[in-house]
PDB file of C-alpha atoms and ligand atoms in Angstrom:
ATOM      1  CA  MET A   1      -0.055  -0.039  -0.089  1.00 44.00           C
ATOM      2  CA  ILE A   2       2.782   2.364   0.844  1.00 48.00           C
ATOM      3  CA  VAL A   3       4.470   1.549  -2.465  1.00 48.00           C
ATOM      4  CA  GLY A   4       1.241   2.719  -4.007  1.00 54.00           C
ATOM      5  CA  SER A   5       1.204   6.132  -3.020  1.00 55.00           C
ATOM      6  CA  HIS A   6       5.075   6.638  -3.373  1.00 56.00           C
ATOM      7  CA  LEU A   7       4.679   5.455  -7.073  1.00 55.00           C
ATOM      8  CA  ILE A   8       1.862   8.464  -7.557  1.00 56.00           C
ATOM      9  CA  VAL A   9       4.032  11.091  -5.894  1.00 52.00           C
ATOM     10  CA  ARG A  10       6.984   9.963  -8.331  1.00 57.00           C
ATOM     11  CA  ILE A  11       4.498   9.719 -11.469  1.00 68.00           C
ATOM     12  CA  MET A  12       3.171  13.389 -11.027  1.00 86.00           C
ATOM     13  CA  THR A  13       5.819  15.459 -12.562  1.00 91.00           C
ATOM     14  CA  PRO A  14       6.216  18.922 -11.600  1.00 92.00           C
ATOM     15  CA  ASP A  15       4.638  19.983 -14.730  1.00 94.00           C
ATOM     16  CA  ALA A  16       1.568  17.757 -14.254  1.00 94.00           C
ATOM     17  CA  VAL A  17       1.483  19.302 -10.703  1.00 94.00           C
ATOM     18  CA  ALA A  18       1.471  22.983 -12.246  1.00 95.00           C
ATOM     19  CA  GLN A  19      -1.122  22.191 -14.885  1.00 95.00           C
ATOM     20  CA  ILE A  20      -3.413  20.576 -12.034  1.00 96.00           C
ATOM     21  CA  LYS A  21      -3.042  23.882  -9.782  1.00 96.00           C
ATOM     22  CA  ALA A  22      -3.759  26.312 -12.842  1.00 95.00           C
ATOM     23  CA  SER A  23      -6.669  24.054 -14.145  1.00 96.00           C
ATOM     24  CA  TYR A  24      -8.133  24.144 -10.207  1.00 96.00           C
ATOM     25  CA  ALA A  25      -7.591  27.739 -10.030  1.00 94.00           C
ATOM     26  CA  GLY A  26      -9.826  28.314 -12.967  1.00 93.00           C
ATOM     27  CA  VAL A  27     -12.729  25.935 -11.704  1.00 94.00           C
ATOM     28  CA  ALA A  28     -12.770  26.835  -8.037  1.00 91.00           C
ATOM     29  CA  ALA A  29     -12.959  30.713  -8.107  1.00 88.00           C
ATOM     30  CA  LEU A  30     -16.672  30.534  -6.940  1.00 85.00           C
ATOM     31  CA  PRO A  31     -17.314  29.132  -3.913  1.00 82.00           C
ATOM     32  CA  ARG A  32     -19.400  25.652  -4.060  1.00 87.00           C
ATOM     33  CA  ARG A  33     -19.441  25.675  -7.569  1.00 93.00           C
ATOM     34  CA  LEU A  34     -17.222  22.862  -8.150  1.00 95.00           C
ATOM     35  CA  ALA A  35     -18.630  20.667  -5.076  1.00 96.00           C
ATOM     36  CA  SER A  36     -22.170  21.196  -6.132  1.00 95.00           C
ATOM     37  CA  ARG A  37     -21.306  19.982  -9.889  1.00 97.00           C
ATOM     38  CA  PHE A  38     -19.390  17.161  -7.994  1.00 97.00           C
ATOM     39  CA  TYR A  39     -22.223  15.865  -6.293  1.00 97.00           C
ATOM     40  CA  GLU A  40     -24.628  16.474  -8.955  1.00 97.00           C
ATOM     41  CA  GLU A  41     -22.447  14.251 -11.308  1.00 98.00           C
ATOM     42  CA  LEU A  42     -22.176  11.652  -8.465  1.00 98.00           C
ATOM     43  CA  PHE A  43     -25.751  11.079  -7.950  1.00 98.00           C
ATOM     44  CA  THR A  44     -26.397  11.099 -11.666  1.00 98.00           C
ATOM     45  CA  ALA A  45     -23.858   8.132 -12.084  1.00 98.00           C
ATOM     46  CA  ALA A  46     -24.889   6.462  -9.018  1.00 97.00           C
ATOM     47  CA  PRO A  47     -28.247   7.428  -7.545  1.00 97.00           C
ATOM     48  CA  ALA A  48     -28.052   4.873  -4.877  1.00 97.00           C
ATOM     49  CA  LEU A  49     -25.487   6.835  -2.900  1.00 97.00           C
ATOM     50  CA  ARG A  50     -27.941   9.923  -2.433  1.00 97.00           C
ATOM     51  CA  ALA A  51     -29.229   8.140   0.671  1.00 96.00           C
ATOM     52  CA  ILE A  52     -25.974   8.093   2.534  1.00 96.00           C
ATOM     53  CA  PHE A  53     -25.595  11.732   2.254  1.00 97.00           C
ATOM     54  CA  PRO A  54     -27.316  14.115   4.443  1.00 96.00           C
ATOM     55  CA  GLY A  55     -30.387  15.834   2.749  1.00 96.00           C
ATOM     56  CA  ASP A  56     -28.718  19.177   2.869  1.00 96.00           C
ATOM     57  CA  LEU A  57     -25.453  19.396   1.413  1.00 96.00           C
ATOM     58  CA  THR A  58     -24.686  22.811   1.883  1.00 93.00           C
ATOM     59  CA  SER A  59     -21.997  22.679   4.692  1.00 94.00           C
ATOM     60  CA  LEU A  60     -20.681  19.013   2.924  1.00 95.00           C
ATOM     61  CA  GLN A  61     -19.985  21.054  -0.099  1.00 95.00           C
ATOM     62  CA  GLY A  62     -17.743  23.449   1.928  1.00 94.00           C
ATOM     63  CA  HIS A  63     -15.913  20.536   3.657  1.00 95.00           C
ATOM     64  CA  PHE A  64     -15.405  18.699   0.404  1.00 95.00           C
ATOM     65  CA  GLU A  65     -14.211  21.863  -1.298  1.00 94.00           C
ATOM     66  CA  ALA A  66     -11.874  22.632   1.325  1.00 94.00           C
ATOM     67  CA  ALA A  67     -10.313  19.172   1.654  1.00 93.00           C
ATOM     68  CA  VAL A  68      -9.667  19.266  -2.357  1.00 94.00           C
ATOM     69  CA  ALA A  69      -8.240  22.664  -1.952  1.00 94.00           C
ATOM     70  CA  LEU A  70      -5.747  21.385   0.507  1.00 93.00           C
ATOM     71  CA  VAL A  71      -4.790  18.499  -1.485  1.00 93.00           C
ATOM     72  CA  ILE A  72      -4.172  20.465  -4.461  1.00 94.00           C
ATOM     73  CA  ARG A  73      -2.265  23.282  -2.742  1.00 94.00           C
ATOM     74  CA  ASN A  74       0.035  20.289  -1.574  1.00 93.00           C
ATOM     75  CA  LEU A  75      -0.036  18.187  -4.374  1.00 92.00           C
ATOM     76  CA  ASP A  76       3.686  18.450  -4.688  1.00 88.00           C
ATOM     77  CA  GLU A  77       4.242  16.830  -1.322  1.00 87.00           C
ATOM     78  CA  VAL A  78       0.735  14.749  -0.843  1.00 84.00           C
ATOM     79  CA  GLN A  79       2.844  12.335   1.573  1.00 85.00           C
ATOM     80  CA  ALA A  80       2.591  15.224   4.252  1.00 90.00           C
ATOM     81  CA  LEU A  81      -1.258  14.946   4.203  1.00 92.00           C
ATOM     82  CA  ARG A  82      -1.332  11.151   4.191  1.00 93.00           C
ATOM     83  CA  GLU A  83      -2.060  10.681   7.779  1.00 94.00           C
ATOM     84  CA  SER A  84      -4.999  13.302   7.569  1.00 94.00           C
ATOM     85  CA  LEU A  85      -6.304  11.701   4.342  1.00 95.00           C
ATOM     86  CA  ARG A  86      -6.178   8.333   6.334  1.00 96.00           C
ATOM     87  CA  GLU A  87      -8.279   9.411   9.041  1.00 96.00           C
ATOM     88  CA  LEU A  88     -10.665  11.025   6.531  1.00 96.00           C
ATOM     89  CA  GLY A  89     -10.656   7.665   4.648  1.00 97.00           C
ATOM     90  CA  ALA A  90     -11.306   5.721   8.290  1.00 96.00           C
ATOM     91  CA  GLN A  91     -14.427   8.159   9.021  1.00 96.00           C
ATOM     92  CA  HIS A  92     -15.646   7.370   5.403  1.00 96.00           C
ATOM     93  CA  VAL A  93     -16.056   3.694   6.581  1.00 95.00           C
ATOM     94  CA  HIS A  94     -18.777   4.383   9.021  1.00 94.00           C
ATOM     95  CA  TRP A  95     -20.580   6.695   6.651  1.00 96.00           C
ATOM     96  CA  GLY A  96     -20.671   3.682   4.373  1.00 95.00           C
ATOM     97  CA  ALA A  97     -18.110   4.353   1.498  1.00 96.00           C
ATOM     98  CA  ARG A  98     -17.011   1.437  -0.353  1.00 96.00           C
ATOM     99  CA  PRO A  99     -13.990   1.121  -2.267  1.00 95.00           C
ATOM    100  CA  GLU A 100     -15.740   1.380  -5.627  1.00 96.00           C
ATOM    101  CA  ASP A 101     -17.637   4.281  -4.605  1.00 97.00           C
ATOM    102  CA  TYR A 102     -14.142   6.002  -4.564  1.00 97.00           C
ATOM    103  CA  VAL A 103     -13.853   5.241  -8.441  1.00 97.00           C
ATOM    104  CA  ALA A 104     -17.247   6.617  -8.845  1.00 98.00           C
ATOM    105  CA  ALA A 105     -16.409   9.800  -6.963  1.00 98.00           C
ATOM    106  CA  ARG A 106     -13.100  10.195  -9.006  1.00 98.00           C
ATOM    107  CA  GLU A 107     -14.803  10.033 -11.973  1.00 98.00           C
ATOM    108  CA  ALA A 108     -17.376  12.426 -10.896  1.00 98.00           C
ATOM    109  CA  LEU A 109     -14.899  14.983  -9.735  1.00 97.00           C
ATOM    110  CA  ILE A 110     -13.216  14.682 -13.195  1.00 98.00           C
ATOM    111  CA  ALA A 111     -16.587  15.227 -15.019  1.00 98.00           C
ATOM    112  CA  ALA A 112     -17.129  17.847 -12.675  1.00 97.00           C
ATOM    113  CA  VAL A 113     -13.813  19.879 -13.470  1.00 97.00           C
ATOM    114  CA  ARG A 114     -14.365  19.180 -17.085  1.00 97.00           C
ATOM    115  CA  ALA A 115     -17.664  20.699 -17.292  1.00 96.00           C
ATOM    116  CA  LEU A 116     -16.292  23.977 -15.625  1.00 95.00           C
ATOM    117  CA  SER A 117     -13.140  24.366 -17.416  1.00 95.00           C
ATOM    118  CA  ALA A 118     -12.560  26.467 -20.277  1.00 91.00           C
ATOM    119  CA  ALA A 119     -10.153  24.047 -21.876  1.00 92.00           C
ATOM    120  CA  TRP A 120      -9.844  20.416 -21.579  1.00 97.00           C
ATOM    121  CA  SER A 121      -7.619  17.838 -22.929  1.00 97.00           C
ATOM    122  CA  ASP A 122      -6.614  14.202 -22.606  1.00 97.00           C
ATOM    123  CA  THR A 123      -3.538  14.947 -20.901  1.00 96.00           C
ATOM    124  CA  LEU A 124      -5.063  17.303 -18.402  1.00 97.00           C
ATOM    125  CA  GLU A 125      -7.730  14.557 -17.870  1.00 97.00           C
ATOM    126  CA  GLN A 126      -4.969  12.042 -17.044  1.00 96.00           C
ATOM    127  CA  HIS A 127      -3.263  14.538 -14.710  1.00 95.00           C
ATOM    128  CA  TRP A 128      -6.579  15.085 -12.710  1.00 96.00           C
ATOM    129  CA  ARG A 129      -7.062  11.393 -12.730  1.00 96.00           C
ATOM    130  CA  MET A 130      -3.551  10.662 -11.044  1.00 94.00           C
ATOM    131  CA  ALA A 131      -4.088  13.805  -8.664  1.00 94.00           C
ATOM    132  CA  ILE A 132      -7.563  12.159  -7.371  1.00 95.00           C
ATOM    133  CA  THR A 133      -6.099   8.988  -7.196  1.00 94.00           C
ATOM    134  CA  SER A 134      -3.410  10.378  -5.087  1.00 92.00           C
ATOM    135  CA  ILE A 135      -6.502  11.543  -2.497  1.00 93.00           C
ATOM    136  CA  ILE A 136      -8.242   8.123  -2.728  1.00 95.00           C
ATOM    137  CA  VAL A 137      -5.347   5.605  -2.065  1.00 95.00           C
ATOM    138  CA  PRO A 138      -4.590   6.908   1.433  1.00 95.00           C
ATOM    139  CA  MET A 139      -8.103   7.320   2.224  1.00 96.00           C
ATOM    140  CA  LEU A 140      -8.750   3.639   1.148  1.00 97.00           C
ATOM    141  CA  GLU A 141      -5.411   2.571   3.122  1.00 96.00           C
ATOM    142  CA  GLY A 142      -7.237   4.670   6.065  1.00 97.00           C
ATOM    143  CA  ALA A 143     -10.382   2.392   5.627  1.00 96.00           C
ATOM    144  CA  ALA A 144      -8.263  -0.805   5.369  1.00 96.00           C
ATOM    145  CA  VAL A 145      -6.552   0.087   8.943  1.00 95.00           C
ATOM    146  CA  ASP A 146      -9.594   0.745  10.378  1.00 93.00           C
ATOM    147  CA  THR A 147     -11.140  -2.607   9.433  1.00 92.00           C
ATOM    148  CA  ALA A 148      -7.899  -4.123  10.554  1.00 94.00           C
ATOM    149  CA  VAL A 149      -8.208  -2.498  14.100  1.00 93.00           C
ATOM    150  CA  TRP A 150     -11.744  -3.633  14.324  1.00 91.00           C
ATOM    151  CA  ALA A 151     -10.313  -7.309  13.538  1.00 93.00           C
ATOM    152  CA  GLU A 152      -7.796  -7.080  16.143  1.00 93.00           C
ATOM    153  CA  ARG A 153      -9.903  -5.639  18.950  1.00 93.00           C
ATOM    154  CA  LEU A 154     -12.436  -8.393  18.460  1.00 93.00           C
ATOM    155  CA  SER A 155      -9.758 -11.129  18.442  1.00 92.00           C
ATOM    156  CA  ALA A 156      -8.397  -9.784  21.540  1.00 90.00           C
ATOM    157  CA  ARG A 157     -11.737 -10.207  23.250  1.00 87.00           C
ATOM    158  CA  LEU A 158     -11.710 -13.961  22.384  1.00 84.00           C
ATOM    159  CA  PRO A 159     -11.064 -16.507  25.296  1.00 81.00           C
ATOM    160  CA  GLU A 160      -7.706 -17.851  25.324  1.00 72.00           C
ATOM    161  CA  ILE A 161      -7.580 -21.238  23.893  1.00 63.00           C
ATOM    162  CA  GLU A 162      -5.029 -23.573  25.210  1.00 56.00           C
TER     163      GLU A 162
HETATM  164  C1  HEM B   1     -12.081  12.184  -3.508  1.00 79.71           C
HETATM  165  C2  HEM B   1     -12.719  11.431  -2.363  1.00 79.71           C
HETATM  166  C3  HEM B   1     -13.228  12.122  -1.414  1.00 79.71           C
HETATM  167  C4  HEM B   1     -12.826  13.285  -0.548  1.00 79.71           C
HETATM  168  C5  HEM B   1     -11.888  14.214  -0.568  1.00 79.71           C
HETATM  169  C6  HEM B   1     -14.330  13.343   0.554  1.00 79.71           C
HETATM  170  C7  HEM B   1     -14.209  14.202   1.466  1.00 79.71           C
HETATM  171  C8  HEM B   1     -15.114  14.459   2.473  1.00 79.71           C
HETATM  172  C9  HEM B   1     -15.170  15.366   3.605  1.00 79.71           C
HETATM  173  C10 HEM B   1     -13.918  16.462   3.784  1.00 79.71           C
HETATM  174  C11 HEM B   1     -16.014  15.299   4.515  1.00 79.71           C
HETATM  175  C12 HEM B   1     -16.563  16.054   5.510  1.00 79.71           C
HETATM  176  C13 HEM B   1     -15.902  15.447   6.678  1.00 79.71           C
HETATM  177  C14 HEM B   1     -16.425  16.077   8.029  1.00 79.71           C
HETATM  178  O1  HEM B   1     -17.381  16.742   8.248  1.00 79.71           O
HETATM  179  O2  HEM B   1     -15.619  16.209   8.943  1.00 79.71           O
HETATM  180  C15 HEM B   1     -16.836  14.084   3.980  1.00 79.71           C
HETATM  181  C16 HEM B   1     -17.952  13.546   4.315  1.00 79.71           C
HETATM  182  C17 HEM B   1     -18.616  12.528   3.759  1.00 79.71           C
HETATM  183  N1  HEM B   1     -18.412  11.936   2.612  1.00 79.71           N
HETATM  184 FE1  HEM B   1     -16.934  11.983   1.570  1.00 79.71          FE
HETATM  185  N2  HEM B   1     -14.851  12.484   0.416  1.00 79.71           N
HETATM  186  C18 HEM B   1     -14.454  11.613  -0.404  1.00 79.71           C
HETATM  187  C19 HEM B   1     -15.265  10.554  -1.108  1.00 79.71           C
HETATM  188  C20 HEM B   1     -16.580   9.792  -0.586  1.00 79.71           C
HETATM  189  C21 HEM B   1     -16.997   8.773  -1.179  1.00 79.71           C
HETATM  190  C22 HEM B   1     -16.658   8.054  -2.334  1.00 79.71           C
HETATM  191  C23 HEM B   1     -18.058   8.620  -0.289  1.00 79.71           C
HETATM  192  C24 HEM B   1     -19.245   7.743  -0.593  1.00 79.71           C
HETATM  193  C25 HEM B   1     -20.040   7.289  -1.681  1.00 79.71           C
HETATM  194  C26 HEM B   1     -18.250   9.535   0.638  1.00 79.71           C
HETATM  195  C27 HEM B   1     -19.275  10.017   1.354  1.00 79.71           C
HETATM  196  C28 HEM B   1     -19.313  10.778   2.277  1.00 79.71           C
HETATM  197  C29 HEM B   1     -20.270  10.915   3.361  1.00 79.71           C
HETATM  198  C30 HEM B   1     -21.786   9.943   3.362  1.00 79.71           C
HETATM  199  C31 HEM B   1     -20.071  12.048   4.090  1.00 79.71           C
HETATM  200  C32 HEM B   1     -20.806  12.308   5.686  1.00 79.71           C
HETATM  201  C33 HEM B   1     -21.727  13.200   5.328  1.00 79.71           C
HETATM  202  C34 HEM B   1     -22.387  13.324   6.803  1.00 79.71           C
HETATM  203  O3  HEM B   1     -21.913  14.536   7.467  1.00 79.71           O
HETATM  204  O4  HEM B   1     -23.417  12.561   7.129  1.00 79.71           O
HETATM  205  N3  HEM B   1     -17.367  10.466   0.345  1.00 79.71           N
HETATM  206  N4  HEM B   1     -16.155  13.662   2.548  1.00 79.71           N
END
C-alpha cells in the first residue's frame, strides 16, 4: 500500500502538478460551484449513493471543497497529508463509503472539473485522474487500517484457547 502512494508521487511530474493547480484555480474561483457540480455528477452516475449523504449538502460542499483545495495546494508533497487523508478514509467507512464508490467519486470529480473548464485535453484529464487517485489511495488505506483495528480488537476479546 505504501508503495502505491509513493508511486503516484513519483509519477506526478512538477509540470503535471503545475497544470492541475492552474486548472483548479480556473474552476474553484466561485465557492461551492465545483462541489455542487461534483455531487450532481456523482448522484447522476450512482443514484443509490444519495441516501447515505445528508439531505442538505450545503455544509458538506464546503468541507469537500476545503479538503480538495488543501490537497491540490500540497500536491507536490501529498505524503505530508497522508495521515489526515487516512483518518478521513477511516471516518468514511462509518459513513458507508465502499472502495468502488471512490472510483465513482473520482470520475464524478473529473466530470465536474471538465464541465467547468474553459479548456480540456486528454493529458489534463490524465493528470486529474492521477491527482484524485493520490487522494483516494490514502483514504482507502485508512479504511483498511480501520477494518484491521476492528479485527484486532475483536480477536483480543476472544477467550484464550489452550
Ligand atoms: C475524493 C474522495 C473524497 C473526499 C476528498 C471526501 C471528503 C469528505 C469530507 C472532507 C467530508 C466532511 C468530513 C467532516 O465533516 O468532518 C466528507 C463527508 C462525507 N463523505 Fe466524503 N469524500 C470523498 C469520497 C467519498 C465517497 C466515495 C463517499 C461515498 C459514496 C463519501 C461519502 C461521504 C459521506 C456520507 C459523508 C458524511 C456526510 C455527513 O456529514 O453525514 N465520500 N467527505
